[in-house]
Amino acid sequence: MKKTFYFLFAFLISTVSANAQQFRAGAALRVITPNPLLPISGGIGTPKKATEKKGDLFVRAFVLEKGSTRIAIVSVDNLGWPSVLGNKSRALIKSVPPGNVLIGATHTHSGPDAYGFPDQSGKALADLPYLEKCVAQIAEAVEEAVKNLQPANLKVAVGEAKGKIAFNYYAADLYDPRCGVIQAIASAGANKGKPIVTLVNYAIHPEVIGSGRGILSPDLCGPLYDKIESKTGGMAIFMNGAQGGMVTADVRREGGTEANTWEECIRIGELLGDEALRIVGTAPTLENPSVYCATRLVEFPIESEMMKYIIKNSPLGYQLTGSDKVTTQLNLLNIGPAQILTVPGEALPNIGYYVKRHMNTKFPFLFGLTNDAFGYMLTKVDFNSFKRYDYISRTSLGEMTGEIYMEQALKTVTECPKPE
């Protein structure tokens, strides 16, 4: 009798321990389309009045868990999402540690101002109540995704996305055509075998429509979501990559014209969605993958007078550390065989290639414009080197921004365990 009892006791303990270490995934979203519509910001300057919308803006949250490690990956349909806003959401989120919450922007050029860009008189036109509502909705989406956590398997793949999707406006072929995909698939319950969420990581400027046409829109990201969700039934989430200087949507037509239309958003978004599903389609299914998250605070000097003016005069209340310096959160994630690094701005493609080449994986992901949105990030040899780089140099924190990022990112790689 005692042997039977001890056997059952050991079996129960073993089962509880196994369940506690089971990989789980959950997803949730919120619509953040302003009603009434708000002016559109494509960057520095006065926002343009919105007269119509094409598609909705979203907050999308993907939560992963294994044992005591829980991570939230959040995507916001906006030009950028500064840490001063992200930290407010982190303070509201109770189910995920603040350092494990990654908040990135899709970089659509057809959304409301989230930076609080001041004009020459110091006045900013950002709608602060709208931004506070978005802050709360980010937290709500994360908490709902936690409630939706369920046992899951994983598929991870990186491959070249084919077709007319992106190019480098400065030098056509200098961009990263690789598309990274992470797909969580239910491993139990009524939806067993069906995707819970599909994450697409690709470097591109979603600026097909642009900010000057009075159309509020997620741009190509909206049709991307629709294509993936119509094919998988699970939620789609887009995380941008190293798309600085200037990796943009390929809307080129014969004769030097461009197709800056919603129909072109549909073409590119659906093509990228199809390519992402093709790339991940043949990937092996991984049972109970490992999950790891590291956080590092990185400090950048602000050398640009334009960036100093924006940060010091924005009504958002950016926090400076020391004399004209800003601090941001850098994350490294290992999810199964994938390794992910966050980028707090728009890194140029050469920075993206260099960092990916030194990551400890065959499946490197870079989440651009994540945890902060500090403008362009150039290497010191690129900074102010060509006339073509005048604008991106002015809207960079400074000459050493890219160098500091690469040093700190790769230091994090060497100090953290390799993905499985």
Short mmCIF file of C-alpha atoms in Angstrom, two decimals:
data_model
loop_
_atom_site.label_atom_id
_atom_site.label_comp_id
_atom_site.label_asym_id
_atom_site.label_seq_id
_atom_site.Cartn_x
_atom_site.Cartn_y
_atom_site.Cartn_z
CA MET A 1 0.00 0.00 0.00
CA LYS A 2 2.79 2.38 0.92
CA LYS A 3 4.63 1.64 -2.34
CA THR A 4 1.48 2.42 -4.32
CA PHE A 5 1.03 5.68 -2.42
CA TYR A 6 4.61 6.77 -2.97
CA PHE A 7 4.36 5.87 -6.67
CA LEU A 8 1.19 7.92 -7.10
CA PHE A 9 2.69 10.80 -5.10
CA ALA A 10 5.85 10.79 -7.24
CA PHE A 11 3.74 10.60 -10.42
CA LEU A 12 1.64 13.59 -9.37
CA ILE A 13 4.72 15.64 -8.44
CA SER A 14 6.31 14.75 -11.78
CA THR A 15 3.14 15.73 -13.67
CA VAL A 16 2.82 19.07 -11.86
CA SER A 17 6.51 19.82 -12.50
CA ALA A 18 6.16 18.96 -16.20
CA ASN A 19 3.08 21.15 -16.55
CA ALA A 20 4.84 24.02 -14.76
CA GLN A 21 7.63 23.84 -17.36
CA GLN A 22 5.35 23.56 -20.37
CA PHE A 23 5.71 26.13 -23.15
CA ARG A 24 2.58 28.24 -23.46
CA ALA A 25 1.52 31.09 -25.76
CA GLY A 26 -1.33 33.57 -25.85
CA ALA A 27 -2.40 36.54 -27.97
CA ALA A 28 -4.79 39.48 -27.82
CA LEU A 29 -5.38 42.77 -29.63
CA ARG A 30 -7.08 46.13 -29.28
CA VAL A 31 -8.26 48.57 -31.95
CA ILE A 32 -6.69 52.00 -31.40
CA THR A 33 -8.15 53.86 -34.38
CA PRO A 34 -9.04 57.33 -33.04
CA ASN A 35 -12.67 58.40 -33.34
CA PRO A 36 -12.94 61.12 -34.49
CA LEU A 37 -9.86 60.81 -36.67
CA LEU A 38 -6.70 62.62 -35.54
CA PRO A 39 -4.08 64.41 -37.69
CA ILE A 40 -1.43 62.19 -39.29
CA SER A 41 2.27 62.39 -38.47
CA GLY A 42 4.92 61.02 -40.78
CA GLY A 43 7.77 62.53 -38.78
CA ILE A 44 9.04 65.95 -37.75
CA GLY A 45 6.70 68.75 -38.80
CA THR A 46 3.06 69.72 -38.47
CA PRO A 47 0.64 66.73 -38.64
CA LYS A 48 -1.76 66.68 -41.60
CA LYS A 49 -5.53 66.61 -41.10
CA ALA A 50 -7.08 63.16 -41.61
CA THR A 51 -10.22 63.05 -43.74
CA GLU A 52 -10.66 59.27 -44.11
CA LYS A 53 -9.25 55.95 -42.99
CA LYS A 54 -8.18 52.74 -44.72
CA GLY A 55 -8.10 49.89 -42.24
CA ASP A 56 -7.82 50.09 -38.46
CA LEU A 57 -4.85 50.78 -36.20
CA PHE A 58 -4.08 48.06 -33.66
CA VAL A 59 -2.17 47.10 -30.55
CA ARG A 60 -1.23 43.42 -30.80
CA ALA A 61 0.24 41.42 -27.90
CA PHE A 62 1.99 38.03 -28.06
CA VAL A 63 2.82 36.48 -24.68
CA LEU A 64 5.13 33.47 -24.26
CA GLU A 65 5.80 31.48 -21.11
CA LYS A 66 8.05 28.62 -20.04
CA GLY A 67 8.46 27.84 -16.36
CA SER A 68 9.08 31.08 -14.47
CA THR A 69 9.89 33.08 -17.62
CA ARG A 70 7.09 35.10 -19.18
CA ILE A 71 7.61 37.55 -22.06
CA ALA A 72 5.28 39.98 -23.84
CA ILE A 73 5.95 41.16 -27.39
CA VAL A 74 3.75 44.12 -28.34
CA SER A 75 3.30 45.81 -31.71
CA VAL A 76 1.69 49.25 -32.10
CA ASP A 77 0.51 50.65 -35.43
CA ASN A 78 2.32 53.96 -35.23
CA LEU A 79 5.38 55.75 -36.58
CA GLY A 80 7.19 55.12 -33.28
CA TRP A 81 6.42 54.40 -29.66
CA PRO A 82 8.79 56.19 -27.23
CA SER A 83 9.81 54.54 -23.96
CA VAL A 84 8.14 57.34 -21.99
CA LEU A 85 4.83 55.87 -23.22
CA GLY A 86 5.96 52.26 -23.07
CA ASN A 87 7.05 52.61 -19.45
CA LYS A 88 3.58 53.84 -18.51
CA SER A 89 2.12 50.63 -19.92
CA ARG A 90 4.76 48.55 -18.14
CA ALA A 91 3.70 50.14 -14.85
CA LEU A 92 0.11 49.04 -15.49
CA ILE A 93 0.99 45.46 -16.47
CA LYS A 94 0.96 43.19 -13.43
CA SER A 95 1.39 39.75 -15.03
CA VAL A 96 4.72 40.29 -16.85
CA PRO A 97 7.93 41.82 -15.38
CA PRO A 98 8.62 45.29 -16.85
CA GLY A 99 11.97 44.21 -18.28
CA ASN A 100 10.27 41.38 -20.16
CA VAL A 101 7.79 43.65 -21.97
CA LEU A 102 8.95 44.58 -25.48
CA ILE A 103 6.93 47.32 -27.21
CA GLY A 104 7.64 48.04 -30.86
CA ALA A 105 6.11 50.24 -33.55
CA THR A 106 5.22 49.07 -37.05
CA HIS A 107 6.39 52.47 -38.36
CA THR A 108 3.29 53.27 -40.39
CA HIS A 109 3.55 56.83 -41.69
CA SER A 110 -0.23 57.25 -41.52
CA GLY A 111 -0.94 57.35 -37.79
CA PRO A 112 -1.31 60.04 -35.08
CA ASP A 113 1.73 61.75 -33.55
CA ALA A 114 3.08 59.66 -30.66
CA TYR A 115 6.33 61.63 -30.20
CA GLY A 116 4.87 64.99 -29.25
CA PHE A 117 6.90 66.76 -31.93
CA PRO A 118 7.21 70.46 -31.01
CA ASP A 119 7.08 73.16 -33.69
CA GLN A 120 9.49 76.10 -33.89
CA SER A 121 7.61 77.90 -31.11
CA GLY A 122 7.82 74.84 -28.86
CA LYS A 123 4.13 73.97 -29.25
CA ALA A 124 3.20 70.31 -29.82
CA LEU A 125 -0.02 69.09 -31.41
CA ALA A 126 -0.04 65.48 -30.18
CA ASP A 127 -3.37 64.38 -28.66
CA LEU A 128 -2.29 63.39 -25.13
CA PRO A 129 -5.63 61.86 -24.04
CA TYR A 130 -5.51 59.57 -27.09
CA LEU A 131 -1.96 58.49 -26.22
CA GLU A 132 -2.96 57.79 -22.61
CA LYS A 133 -5.82 55.62 -23.89
CA CYS A 134 -3.36 53.69 -26.06
CA VAL A 135 -1.10 53.22 -23.03
CA ALA A 136 -3.99 51.61 -21.16
CA GLN A 137 -4.99 49.47 -24.16
CA ILE A 138 -1.45 48.08 -24.46
CA ALA A 139 -1.64 46.95 -20.84
CA GLU A 140 -5.13 45.50 -21.38
CA ALA A 141 -3.99 43.53 -24.45
CA VAL A 142 -1.02 42.07 -22.58
CA GLU A 143 -3.14 41.05 -19.59
CA GLU A 144 -5.71 39.44 -21.89
CA ALA A 145 -2.96 37.57 -23.74
CA VAL A 146 -1.76 36.23 -20.38
CA LYS A 147 -5.27 34.98 -19.63
CA ASN A 148 -5.28 33.33 -23.07
CA LEU A 149 -2.05 31.38 -22.43
CA GLN A 150 -2.35 27.75 -23.54
CA PRO A 151 0.00 24.83 -24.22
CA ALA A 152 1.74 25.35 -27.53
CA ASN A 153 4.38 24.13 -29.94
CA LEU A 154 6.58 26.38 -32.02
CA LYS A 155 7.72 26.83 -35.60
CA VAL A 156 10.64 29.14 -36.40
CA ALA A 157 11.99 30.01 -39.85
CA VAL A 158 14.05 32.65 -41.64
CA GLY A 159 14.12 32.88 -45.42
CA GLU A 160 14.21 35.33 -48.31
CA ALA A 161 10.85 36.92 -49.09
CA LYS A 162 10.40 36.80 -52.87
CA GLY A 163 8.67 39.33 -55.06
CA LYS A 164 8.26 43.09 -55.29
CA ILE A 165 8.05 44.02 -51.59
CA ALA A 166 10.91 46.32 -50.54
CA PHE A 167 14.00 48.07 -51.85
CA ASN A 168 16.49 50.67 -50.63
CA TYR A 169 15.52 54.09 -51.99
CA TYR A 170 19.16 55.25 -51.63
CA ALA A 171 20.73 52.18 -53.29
CA ALA A 172 18.19 49.65 -54.53
CA ASP A 173 19.84 46.38 -53.50
CA LEU A 174 21.20 47.45 -50.09
CA TYR A 175 18.49 45.94 -47.91
CA ASP A 176 17.85 42.68 -46.06
CA PRO A 177 15.37 40.48 -47.96
CA ARG A 178 15.17 37.94 -45.13
CA CYS A 179 11.85 37.47 -43.39
CA GLY A 180 11.79 35.87 -39.94
CA VAL A 181 8.67 34.07 -38.76
CA ILE A 182 7.73 32.69 -35.34
CA GLN A 183 4.48 30.75 -35.13
CA ALA A 184 2.94 29.39 -31.93
CA ILE A 185 0.59 26.46 -32.51
CA ALA A 186 -1.91 25.08 -30.00
CA SER A 187 -0.78 21.67 -28.74
CA ALA A 188 -3.93 20.75 -26.82
CA GLY A 189 -7.64 21.50 -26.61
CA ALA A 190 -10.26 22.13 -29.28
CA ASN A 191 -7.84 24.15 -31.46
CA LYS A 192 -4.98 21.65 -31.30
CA GLY A 193 -2.77 22.01 -34.37
CA LYS A 194 -4.03 25.49 -35.22
CA PRO A 195 -1.86 28.63 -35.04
CA ILE A 196 -2.38 30.89 -32.03
CA VAL A 197 -0.21 33.66 -33.41
CA THR A 198 2.13 34.25 -36.35
CA LEU A 199 4.89 36.86 -35.89
CA VAL A 200 6.46 38.38 -39.00
CA ASN A 201 9.80 40.21 -38.76
CA TYR A 202 10.81 42.13 -41.89
CA ALA A 203 12.58 45.42 -42.58
CA ILE A 204 10.44 47.92 -44.49
CA HIS A 205 8.97 51.42 -44.28
CA PRO A 206 5.15 51.09 -44.32
CA GLU A 207 4.76 54.38 -46.15
CA VAL A 208 2.92 53.39 -49.31
CA ILE A 209 0.20 55.96 -48.62
CA GLY A 210 2.35 58.43 -46.70
CA SER A 211 1.41 61.17 -44.27
CA GLY A 212 0.39 63.93 -46.67
CA ARG A 213 -2.78 62.47 -48.19
CA GLY A 214 -5.15 62.76 -45.26
CA ILE A 215 -5.62 58.98 -44.95
CA LEU A 216 -5.21 57.39 -41.52
CA SER A 217 -4.08 53.80 -42.00
CA PRO A 218 -1.87 50.92 -40.82
CA ASP A 219 -0.59 51.02 -44.41
CA LEU A 220 0.62 47.65 -45.74
CA CYS A 221 0.51 46.10 -42.24
CA GLY A 222 -3.30 45.97 -42.30
CA PRO A 223 -3.55 43.72 -45.38
CA LEU A 224 -0.65 41.67 -43.96
CA TYR A 225 -2.68 40.97 -40.81
CA ASP A 226 -5.78 40.15 -42.85
CA LYS A 227 -3.98 37.73 -45.17
CA ILE A 228 -2.31 35.74 -42.38
CA GLU A 229 -5.40 35.64 -40.19
CA SER A 230 -7.65 34.54 -43.05
CA LYS A 231 -5.29 31.63 -43.78
CA THR A 232 -4.37 30.56 -40.23
CA GLY A 233 -7.25 31.62 -38.00
CA GLY A 234 -4.71 32.90 -35.43
CA MET A 235 -3.59 36.46 -34.73
CA ALA A 236 -0.86 38.11 -36.82
CA ILE A 237 1.74 40.51 -35.44
CA PHE A 238 4.35 42.53 -37.37
CA MET A 239 7.72 43.60 -35.94
CA ASN A 240 9.88 45.80 -38.16
CA GLY A 241 13.62 45.33 -38.73
CA ALA A 242 16.69 47.35 -39.70
CA GLN A 243 14.95 49.56 -42.28
CA GLY A 244 16.84 52.82 -41.93
CA GLY A 245 18.40 54.78 -44.80
CA MET A 246 15.95 54.11 -46.63
CA VAL A 247 14.43 50.64 -46.90
CA THR A 248 10.94 51.33 -48.14
CA ALA A 249 7.99 49.66 -49.85
CA ASP A 250 8.67 48.90 -53.51
CA VAL A 251 5.92 50.90 -55.23
CA ARG A 252 8.04 51.74 -58.29
CA ARG A 253 6.42 51.73 -61.70
CA GLU A 254 7.74 52.17 -65.21
CA GLY A 255 8.58 55.72 -66.21
CA GLY A 256 9.66 56.72 -62.70
CA THR A 257 6.12 56.83 -61.27
CA GLU A 258 4.94 55.34 -57.97
CA ALA A 259 1.71 53.60 -56.93
CA ASN A 260 0.95 55.27 -53.60
CA THR A 261 -2.49 53.73 -53.16
CA TRP A 262 -4.42 51.54 -50.74
CA GLU A 263 -4.56 48.92 -53.49
CA GLU A 264 -0.77 48.87 -53.44
CA CYS A 265 -0.85 48.42 -49.65
CA ILE A 266 -3.04 45.39 -50.26
CA ARG A 267 -0.68 43.99 -52.90
CA ILE A 268 2.46 44.33 -50.79
CA GLY A 269 0.86 43.35 -47.48
CA GLU A 270 -0.75 40.23 -48.92
CA LEU A 271 2.43 39.26 -50.76
CA LEU A 272 4.51 39.60 -47.57
CA GLY A 273 1.88 37.60 -45.68
CA ASP A 274 1.94 34.82 -48.27
CA GLU A 275 5.74 34.76 -48.25
CA ALA A 276 5.87 34.59 -44.45
CA LEU A 277 3.52 31.59 -44.45
CA ARG A 278 5.52 29.94 -47.23
CA ILE A 279 8.76 30.42 -45.29
CA VAL A 280 7.40 28.98 -42.04
CA GLY A 281 5.29 26.34 -43.75
CA THR A 282 8.06 23.71 -44.05
CA ALA A 283 9.69 24.46 -40.68
CA PRO A 284 9.72 21.58 -38.17
CA THR A 285 7.32 21.71 -35.23
CA LEU A 286 9.21 22.12 -31.95
CA GLU A 287 7.68 20.66 -28.81
CA ASN A 288 8.17 22.48 -25.52
CA PRO A 289 10.88 24.92 -26.68
CA SER A 290 12.97 26.90 -24.22
CA VAL A 291 12.47 30.62 -23.56
CA TYR A 292 15.01 33.13 -22.24
CA CYS A 293 14.93 36.91 -21.75
CA ALA A 294 17.72 39.33 -20.83
CA THR A 295 17.44 43.08 -20.29
CA ARG A 296 20.19 45.68 -20.49
CA LEU A 297 20.01 49.46 -20.07
CA VAL A 298 21.97 51.36 -22.70
CA GLU A 299 22.88 55.06 -22.59
CA PHE A 300 23.20 57.24 -25.70
CA PRO A 301 24.53 60.83 -25.90
CA ILE A 302 22.34 63.35 -27.74
CA GLU A 303 24.57 65.32 -30.11
CA SER A 304 21.96 66.46 -32.64
CA GLU A 305 20.54 69.90 -31.89
CA MET A 306 17.28 68.91 -33.61
CA MET A 307 16.90 65.81 -31.44
CA LYS A 308 17.77 67.77 -28.30
CA TYR A 309 15.04 70.27 -29.13
CA ILE A 310 12.45 67.53 -29.71
CA ILE A 311 13.27 65.61 -26.54
CA LYS A 312 13.43 68.69 -24.32
CA ASN A 313 10.28 70.35 -25.68
CA SER A 314 7.98 67.38 -26.19
CA PRO A 315 5.02 67.35 -23.74
CA LEU A 316 5.57 63.61 -23.18
CA GLY A 317 8.24 64.33 -20.57
CA TYR A 318 11.27 62.44 -21.83
CA GLN A 319 13.73 61.67 -19.04
CA LEU A 320 17.36 62.64 -19.60
CA THR A 321 20.21 60.96 -17.73
CA GLY A 322 23.16 63.19 -16.98
CA SER A 323 24.01 65.91 -19.47
CA ASP A 324 22.11 65.40 -22.73
CA LYS A 325 21.94 61.61 -22.53
CA VAL A 326 19.07 59.15 -22.83
CA THR A 327 18.78 55.60 -21.51
CA THR A 328 16.78 52.85 -23.13
CA GLN A 329 16.00 49.15 -22.64
CA LEU A 330 17.75 46.58 -24.83
CA ASN A 331 16.34 43.05 -24.85
CA LEU A 332 17.75 39.74 -26.00
CA LEU A 333 15.32 36.84 -26.36
CA ASN A 334 15.96 33.18 -27.08
CA ILE A 335 12.77 31.47 -28.24
CA GLY A 336 13.58 27.91 -29.24
CA PRO A 337 16.35 28.20 -31.87
CA ALA A 338 15.58 31.88 -32.57
CA GLN A 339 17.56 34.74 -31.08
CA ILE A 340 16.07 38.23 -31.02
CA LEU A 341 17.68 41.59 -30.33
CA THR A 342 15.75 44.84 -30.01
CA VAL A 343 16.83 48.06 -31.75
CA PRO A 344 15.66 51.41 -30.27
CA GLY A 345 15.40 53.18 -33.61
CA GLU A 346 15.87 52.87 -37.36
CA ALA A 347 19.17 51.06 -37.85
CA LEU A 348 20.69 51.15 -41.31
CA PRO A 349 20.83 47.79 -43.12
CA ASN A 350 24.60 47.40 -42.69
CA ILE A 351 24.16 47.57 -38.91
CA GLY A 352 21.42 44.98 -39.16
CA TYR A 353 23.55 42.61 -41.26
CA TYR A 354 26.57 43.03 -38.95
CA VAL A 355 24.65 42.33 -35.76
CA LYS A 356 22.76 39.36 -37.25
CA ARG A 357 26.04 37.88 -38.47
CA HIS A 358 27.38 37.82 -34.91
CA MET A 359 24.31 36.42 -33.20
CA ASN A 360 24.46 32.85 -31.88
CA THR A 361 21.84 31.37 -34.17
CA LYS A 362 20.87 30.46 -37.72
CA PHE A 363 17.59 32.23 -36.99
CA PRO A 364 18.46 35.88 -36.17
CA PHE A 365 15.67 38.41 -35.59
CA LEU A 366 16.02 42.17 -35.09
CA PHE A 367 13.01 44.03 -33.69
CA GLY A 368 13.51 47.60 -34.90
CA LEU A 369 11.85 50.65 -33.32
CA THR A 370 11.31 48.56 -30.19
CA ASN A 371 11.39 49.91 -26.62
CA ASP A 372 12.21 53.33 -28.08
CA ALA A 373 12.27 55.27 -31.35
CA PHE A 374 15.38 57.45 -31.38
CA GLY A 375 15.52 58.20 -35.10
CA TYR A 376 18.15 56.84 -37.45
CA MET A 377 21.14 54.80 -36.29
CA LEU A 378 24.24 55.06 -38.48
CA THR A 379 27.80 53.82 -38.07
CA LYS A 380 30.34 56.57 -37.43
CA VAL A 381 31.81 56.13 -40.93
CA ASP A 382 28.38 56.66 -42.50
CA PHE A 383 27.41 59.64 -40.34
CA ASN A 384 27.41 62.83 -42.46
CA SER A 385 29.48 60.99 -45.09
CA PHE A 386 27.29 61.52 -48.16
CA LYS A 387 24.88 64.23 -49.22
CA ARG A 388 22.26 61.49 -49.42
CA TYR A 389 22.77 60.94 -45.67
CA ASP A 390 22.23 64.58 -44.63
CA TYR A 391 18.65 64.07 -43.43
CA ILE A 392 19.19 60.79 -41.62
CA SER A 393 22.30 62.22 -39.92
CA ARG A 394 20.32 65.25 -38.68
CA THR A 395 17.59 63.01 -37.32
CA SER A 396 20.02 60.68 -35.53
CA LEU A 397 21.04 61.15 -31.90
CA GLY A 398 24.65 61.44 -33.00
CA GLU A 399 27.72 60.00 -34.65
CA MET A 400 28.26 57.25 -32.06
CA THR A 401 24.67 55.97 -31.80
CA GLY A 402 25.16 53.00 -34.11
CA GLU A 403 28.57 52.18 -32.63
CA ILE A 404 27.24 52.15 -29.08
CA TYR A 405 24.29 50.00 -30.10
CA MET A 406 26.42 47.40 -31.88
CA GLU A 407 28.89 47.21 -28.98
CA GLN A 408 26.16 46.79 -26.35
CA ALA A 409 24.07 44.41 -28.45
CA LEU A 410 26.97 42.07 -29.16
CA LYS A 411 28.19 42.29 -25.58
CA THR A 412 24.73 41.08 -24.57
CA VAL A 413 25.01 38.22 -27.08
CA THR A 414 28.33 37.04 -25.63
CA GLU A 415 27.08 37.26 -22.04
CA CYS A 416 23.82 35.33 -22.64
CA PRO A 417 23.31 31.62 -23.31
CA LYS A 418 22.94 30.41 -26.88
CA PRO A 419 19.46 29.44 -28.07
CA GLU A 420 18.75 25.72 -28.15
#
